[in-house]
């Protein structure tokens, strides 16, 4: 789902051999693993609050250093890393500005802090209709949960948030990546069962979403019943310190 974004983030951040890289809110570790292909496992670390995610990360790549901690209270000394990366997570933090300040704190002076977030919901060609379907089936509960995903999607607000946290914004660009799913129903499974939305839906509501998603994703149908679902996101590259 996020492999294309991970490669893009690592490339845009200029990750290279000899750097010490931190992946904040690493989840199961796709960004850390991608960075480690250039820096080596021993020079790469990942941190996440969810121990279940970290258990997968440790199993998949045991030599990378994995830590359980809050993004707003990173367990590292000042200026510990040559680059700090954060993919598709800033919008979930209770205090995004505090998390960005922490990323800047643990980065060396002048080091890159690179963040990817989804764009605004109204700019999402596939997710916009999907969210409308989910809200139509499940009402305000689904709207509240799904609204969080796009909370940092305004590019101007994202730039101001980073600058307010003491980061020097170098660039901010928009990109549309594509994730392939075996079927529209497979897409729903991922979007519901691996997210907090699952706890908000009754069995009847979930069935209604599965029944309606094929029409929603029809424009993105591929060979053999698969769907190529686009996601617009913003890539912010900043530097830490002065």
CSV table of C-alpha atoms in Angstrom, one decimal:
chain,number,residue,atom,x,y,z
A,1,UNK,CA,0.0,0.0,0.0
A,2,UNK,CA,2.8,2.5,0.9
A,3,UNK,CA,5.8,1.0,-1.0
A,4,UNK,CA,5.7,3.6,-3.7
A,5,UNK,CA,5.5,6.4,-1.1
A,6,UNK,CA,8.4,4.9,0.9
A,7,UNK,CA,10.7,4.8,-2.2
A,8,UNK,CA,9.7,8.4,-3.1
A,9,UNK,CA,10.2,9.7,0.5
A,10,UNK,CA,13.7,8.1,0.8
A,11,UNK,CA,14.6,9.5,-2.6
A,12,UNK,CA,13.3,13.0,-2.0
A,13,UNK,CA,15.1,13.1,1.4
A,14,UNK,CA,18.4,12.3,-0.3
A,15,UNK,CA,19.1,9.3,1.9
A,16,UNK,CA,22.6,7.9,1.3
A,17,UNK,CA,25.2,5.6,2.7
A,18,UNK,CA,26.8,6.9,5.9
A,19,UNK,CA,23.7,8.5,7.3
A,20,UNK,CA,21.9,7.6,10.5
A,21,UNK,CA,18.2,7.5,9.7
A,22,UNK,CA,15.1,7.5,12.0
A,23,UNK,CA,11.6,6.5,10.7
A,24,UNK,CA,9.0,8.1,13.0
A,25,UNK,CA,5.7,6.3,13.4
A,26,UNK,CA,7.3,3.4,11.4
A,27,UNK,CA,4.4,1.0,11.6
A,28,UNK,CA,5.6,-2.3,10.3
A,29,UNK,CA,8.8,-0.6,9.0
A,30,UNK,CA,8.4,0.0,5.2
A,31,UNK,CA,10.3,3.3,5.2
A,32,UNK,CA,13.0,2.1,7.6
A,33,UNK,CA,13.6,-1.0,5.4
A,34,UNK,CA,13.7,1.1,2.3
A,35,UNK,CA,16.2,3.5,3.8
A,36,UNK,CA,18.3,0.6,5.2
A,37,UNK,CA,18.9,-0.6,1.6
A,38,UNK,CA,21.1,2.5,1.3
A,39,UNK,CA,22.4,3.1,4.9
A,40,UNK,CA,22.5,-0.4,6.2
A,41,UNK,CA,20.4,-1.9,9.0
A,42,UNK,CA,22.7,-0.9,11.8
A,43,UNK,CA,22.4,2.8,10.8
A,44,UNK,CA,18.6,2.8,10.7
A,45,UNK,CA,16.0,3.0,13.5
A,46,UNK,CA,12.3,3.0,13.7
A,47,UNK,CA,9.9,4.2,16.4
A,48,UNK,CA,6.2,3.6,16.9
A,49,UNK,CA,3.7,3.7,19.7
A,50,UNK,CA,2.0,0.4,18.5
A,51,UNK,CA,3.7,-2.7,19.9
A,52,UNK,CA,1.8,-5.0,17.5
A,53,UNK,CA,3.2,-3.1,14.5
A,54,UNK,CA,6.7,-3.2,16.0
A,55,UNK,CA,6.4,-6.9,16.5
A,56,UNK,CA,5.9,-7.3,12.7
A,57,UNK,CA,8.8,-4.9,12.0
A,58,UNK,CA,11.2,-6.8,14.3
A,59,UNK,CA,10.2,-10.1,12.7
A,60,UNK,CA,10.7,-8.9,9.2
A,61,UNK,CA,14.0,-7.0,9.8
A,62,UNK,CA,15.5,-7.8,13.2
A,63,UNK,CA,18.8,-5.9,12.7
A,64,UNK,CA,17.1,-2.5,12.4
A,65,UNK,CA,16.7,-0.9,15.8
A,66,UNK,CA,13.0,-0.7,16.8
A,67,UNK,CA,11.7,1.4,19.7
A,68,UNK,CA,8.3,1.8,21.2
A,69,UNK,CA,7.6,5.5,22.0
A,70,UNK,CA,5.4,8.5,21.5
A,71,UNK,CA,6.4,10.7,18.5
A,72,UNK,CA,6.0,13.7,20.8
A,73,UNK,CA,8.6,12.3,23.2
A,74,UNK,CA,11.3,10.5,21.2
A,75,UNK,CA,13.7,8.5,23.3
A,76,UNK,CA,16.9,9.9,21.7
A,77,UNK,CA,19.4,12.5,22.5
A,78,UNK,CA,19.6,15.8,20.6
A,79,UNK,CA,21.2,15.7,17.2
A,80,UNK,CA,21.2,11.9,17.0
A,81,UNK,CA,20.3,11.4,13.4
A,82,UNK,CA,21.4,12.5,9.9
A,83,UNK,CA,17.8,12.3,8.6
A,84,UNK,CA,14.4,11.9,10.1
A,85,UNK,CA,11.5,10.5,8.0
A,86,UNK,CA,7.7,10.3,8.8
A,87,UNK,CA,5.3,8.7,6.3
A,88,UNK,CA,1.5,9.0,6.4
A,89,UNK,CA,1.3,9.5,10.2
A,90,UNK,CA,1.5,13.2,11.1
A,91,UNK,CA,-2.3,13.7,10.9
A,92,UNK,CA,-2.8,11.0,13.5
A,93,UNK,CA,-0.7,12.7,16.2
A,94,UNK,CA,-2.6,14.5,19.0
A,95,UNK,CA,-0.1,17.3,18.7
A,96,UNK,CA,1.5,17.4,15.2
A,97,UNK,CA,3.6,20.5,16.1
A,98,UNK,CA,5.1,18.8,19.1
A,99,UNK,CA,6.0,15.7,17.0
A,100,UNK,CA,7.7,18.0,14.4
A,101,UNK,CA,9.6,19.8,17.1
A,102,UNK,CA,10.8,16.4,18.3
A,103,UNK,CA,11.9,15.4,14.8
A,104,UNK,CA,13.9,18.6,14.6
A,105,UNK,CA,15.4,18.1,18.0
A,106,UNK,CA,16.8,14.6,17.3
A,107,UNK,CA,18.1,15.6,13.8
A,108,UNK,CA,21.5,17.1,13.3
A,109,UNK,CA,21.8,20.8,12.5
A,110,UNK,CA,21.0,21.2,8.9
A,111,UNK,CA,19.8,17.5,8.6
A,112,UNK,CA,16.7,16.7,6.6
A,113,UNK,CA,13.3,16.1,8.1
A,114,UNK,CA,11.0,14.7,5.5
A,115,UNK,CA,7.2,14.1,5.9
A,116,UNK,CA,4.5,12.7,3.7
A,117,UNK,CA,0.8,13.2,4.4
A,118,UNK,CA,-2.3,12.6,2.3
A,119,UNK,CA,-3.7,15.6,0.5
A,120,UNK,CA,-7.2,17.1,1.1
A,121,UNK,CA,-10.1,14.8,0.8
A,122,UNK,CA,-11.7,17.0,-1.9
A,123,UNK,CA,-8.6,16.4,-4.0
A,124,UNK,CA,-8.7,12.6,-3.7
A,125,UNK,CA,-10.2,11.1,-6.9
A,126,UNK,CA,-10.9,7.6,-5.4
A,127,UNK,CA,-10.9,8.1,-1.7
A,128,UNK,CA,-13.3,11.0,-1.9
A,129,UNK,CA,-16.1,8.8,-3.3
A,130,UNK,CA,-15.2,6.0,-1.0
A,131,UNK,CA,-15.5,8.2,2.1
A,132,UNK,CA,-18.9,9.4,0.8
A,133,UNK,CA,-20.0,5.8,0.5
A,134,UNK,CA,-18.8,4.9,4.0
A,135,UNK,CA,-20.4,7.9,5.5
A,136,UNK,CA,-23.7,7.2,3.6
A,137,UNK,CA,-23.7,3.7,5.0
A,138,UNK,CA,-22.5,4.4,8.6
A,139,UNK,CA,-23.2,8.1,9.2
A,140,UNK,CA,-21.3,10.5,11.5
A,141,UNK,CA,-19.2,7.8,13.2
A,142,UNK,CA,-17.5,6.9,9.9
A,143,UNK,CA,-17.2,10.6,9.0
A,144,UNK,CA,-15.4,11.4,12.3
A,145,UNK,CA,-12.9,8.5,11.9
A,146,UNK,CA,-12.2,9.0,8.2
A,147,UNK,CA,-11.9,12.8,8.6
A,148,UNK,CA,-8.7,12.3,10.5
A,149,UNK,CA,-6.8,11.0,7.5
A,150,UNK,CA,-7.0,14.3,5.7
A,151,UNK,CA,-6.4,16.6,8.6
A,152,UNK,CA,-3.0,17.8,7.4
A,153,UNK,CA,-3.9,17.8,3.7
A,154,UNK,CA,-3.9,21.6,3.2
A,155,UNK,CA,-0.5,22.3,1.8
A,156,UNK,CA,-0.3,25.8,3.2
A,157,UNK,CA,-1.2,24.7,6.6
A,158,UNK,CA,1.3,21.9,6.5
A,159,UNK,CA,4.1,24.4,5.5
A,160,UNK,CA,3.1,26.7,8.3
A,161,UNK,CA,3.0,23.8,10.8
A,162,UNK,CA,6.5,22.8,10.0
A,163,UNK,CA,7.8,26.4,10.1
A,164,UNK,CA,6.1,26.9,13.4
A,165,UNK,CA,7.9,23.9,14.8
A,166,UNK,CA,11.2,25.4,14.0
A,167,UNK,CA,11.9,23.6,10.7
A,168,UNK,CA,13.3,25.4,7.7
A,169,UNK,CA,11.0,24.3,4.8
A,170,UNK,CA,13.0,23.5,1.7
A,171,UNK,CA,10.3,22.2,-0.6
A,172,UNK,CA,6.7,21.0,-0.7
A,173,UNK,CA,5.3,19.2,-3.6
A,174,UNK,CA,2.3,17.1,-4.4
A,175,UNK,CA,2.4,13.6,-5.9
A,176,UNK,CA,-0.2,11.0,-6.8
A,177,UNK,CA,0.8,7.4,-6.1
A,178,UNK,CA,-1.1,4.3,-6.9
A,179,UNK,CA,-1.7,1.1,-4.9
A,180,UNK,CA,-3.0,-2.1,-6.5
A,181,UNK,CA,-5.6,-4.3,-4.9
A,182,UNK,CA,-6.7,-7.7,-6.1
A,183,UNK,CA,-10.4,-6.5,-6.1
A,184,UNK,CA,-12.6,-3.6,-4.9
A,185,UNK,CA,-13.5,-5.8,-1.9
A,186,UNK,CA,-9.8,-6.3,-1.1
A,187,UNK,CA,-9.5,-2.5,-0.9
A,188,UNK,CA,-12.4,-2.3,1.5
A,189,UNK,CA,-10.9,-5.1,3.7
A,190,UNK,CA,-7.7,-3.1,4.0
A,191,UNK,CA,-9.4,0.3,4.6
A,192,UNK,CA,-11.7,-1.1,7.2
A,193,UNK,CA,-10.1,-4.0,9.0
A,194,UNK,CA,-6.7,-2.5,9.4
A,195,UNK,CA,-8.1,0.9,10.7
A,196,UNK,CA,-10.2,2.2,13.5
A,197,UNK,CA,-13.2,2.3,11.1
A,198,UNK,CA,-13.7,-1.4,11.8
A,199,UNK,CA,-14.8,-0.6,15.4
A,200,UNK,CA,-17.4,1.9,14.2
A,201,UNK,CA,-19.3,-0.4,11.8
A,202,UNK,CA,-22.0,-2.9,12.3
A,203,UNK,CA,-21.9,-6.1,10.2
A,204,UNK,CA,-24.8,-4.6,8.1
A,205,UNK,CA,-23.0,-1.3,7.5
A,206,UNK,CA,-19.8,-3.1,6.5
A,207,UNK,CA,-21.7,-5.3,4.1
A,208,UNK,CA,-23.3,-2.2,2.5
A,209,UNK,CA,-19.9,-0.6,2.0
A,210,UNK,CA,-18.6,-3.8,0.4
A,211,UNK,CA,-21.6,-4.0,-1.9
A,212,UNK,CA,-21.2,-0.4,-3.0
A,213,UNK,CA,-17.5,-0.1,-3.5
A,214,UNK,CA,-17.3,-1.8,-6.9
A,215,UNK,CA,-19.2,1.1,-8.5
A,216,UNK,CA,-17.1,3.6,-6.6
A,217,UNK,CA,-13.8,2.1,-7.9
A,218,UNK,CA,-15.0,1.2,-11.4
A,219,UNK,CA,-12.9,4.0,-13.0
A,220,UNK,CA,-9.8,2.3,-11.6
A,221,UNK,CA,-10.5,-1.2,-12.6
A,222,UNK,CA,-7.6,-3.2,-14.0
A,223,UNK,CA,-7.0,-6.6,-15.5
A,224,UNK,CA,-8.4,-9.6,-13.8
A,225,UNK,CA,-10.6,-7.7,-11.4
A,226,UNK,CA,-7.9,-5.7,-9.8
A,227,UNK,CA,-8.1,-2.0,-9.0
A,228,UNK,CA,-5.3,0.7,-9.1
A,229,UNK,CA,-6.3,3.2,-6.5
A,230,UNK,CA,-4.7,6.7,-6.6
A,231,UNK,CA,-3.8,8.6,-3.5
A,232,UNK,CA,-2.7,12.3,-3.6
A,233,UNK,CA,-0.2,13.3,-1.0
A,234,UNK,CA,2.2,16.1,-0.1
A,235,UNK,CA,5.9,15.6,0.4
A,236,UNK,CA,7.5,18.2,2.7
A,237,UNK,CA,11.3,18.4,2.9
A,238,UNK,CA,12.7,20.6,5.6
A,239,UNK,CA,16.0,21.1,7.5
A,240,UNK,CA,16.5,21.1,11.3
A,241,UNK,CA,18.3,23.7,13.3
A,242,UNK,CA,19.7,27.0,12.1
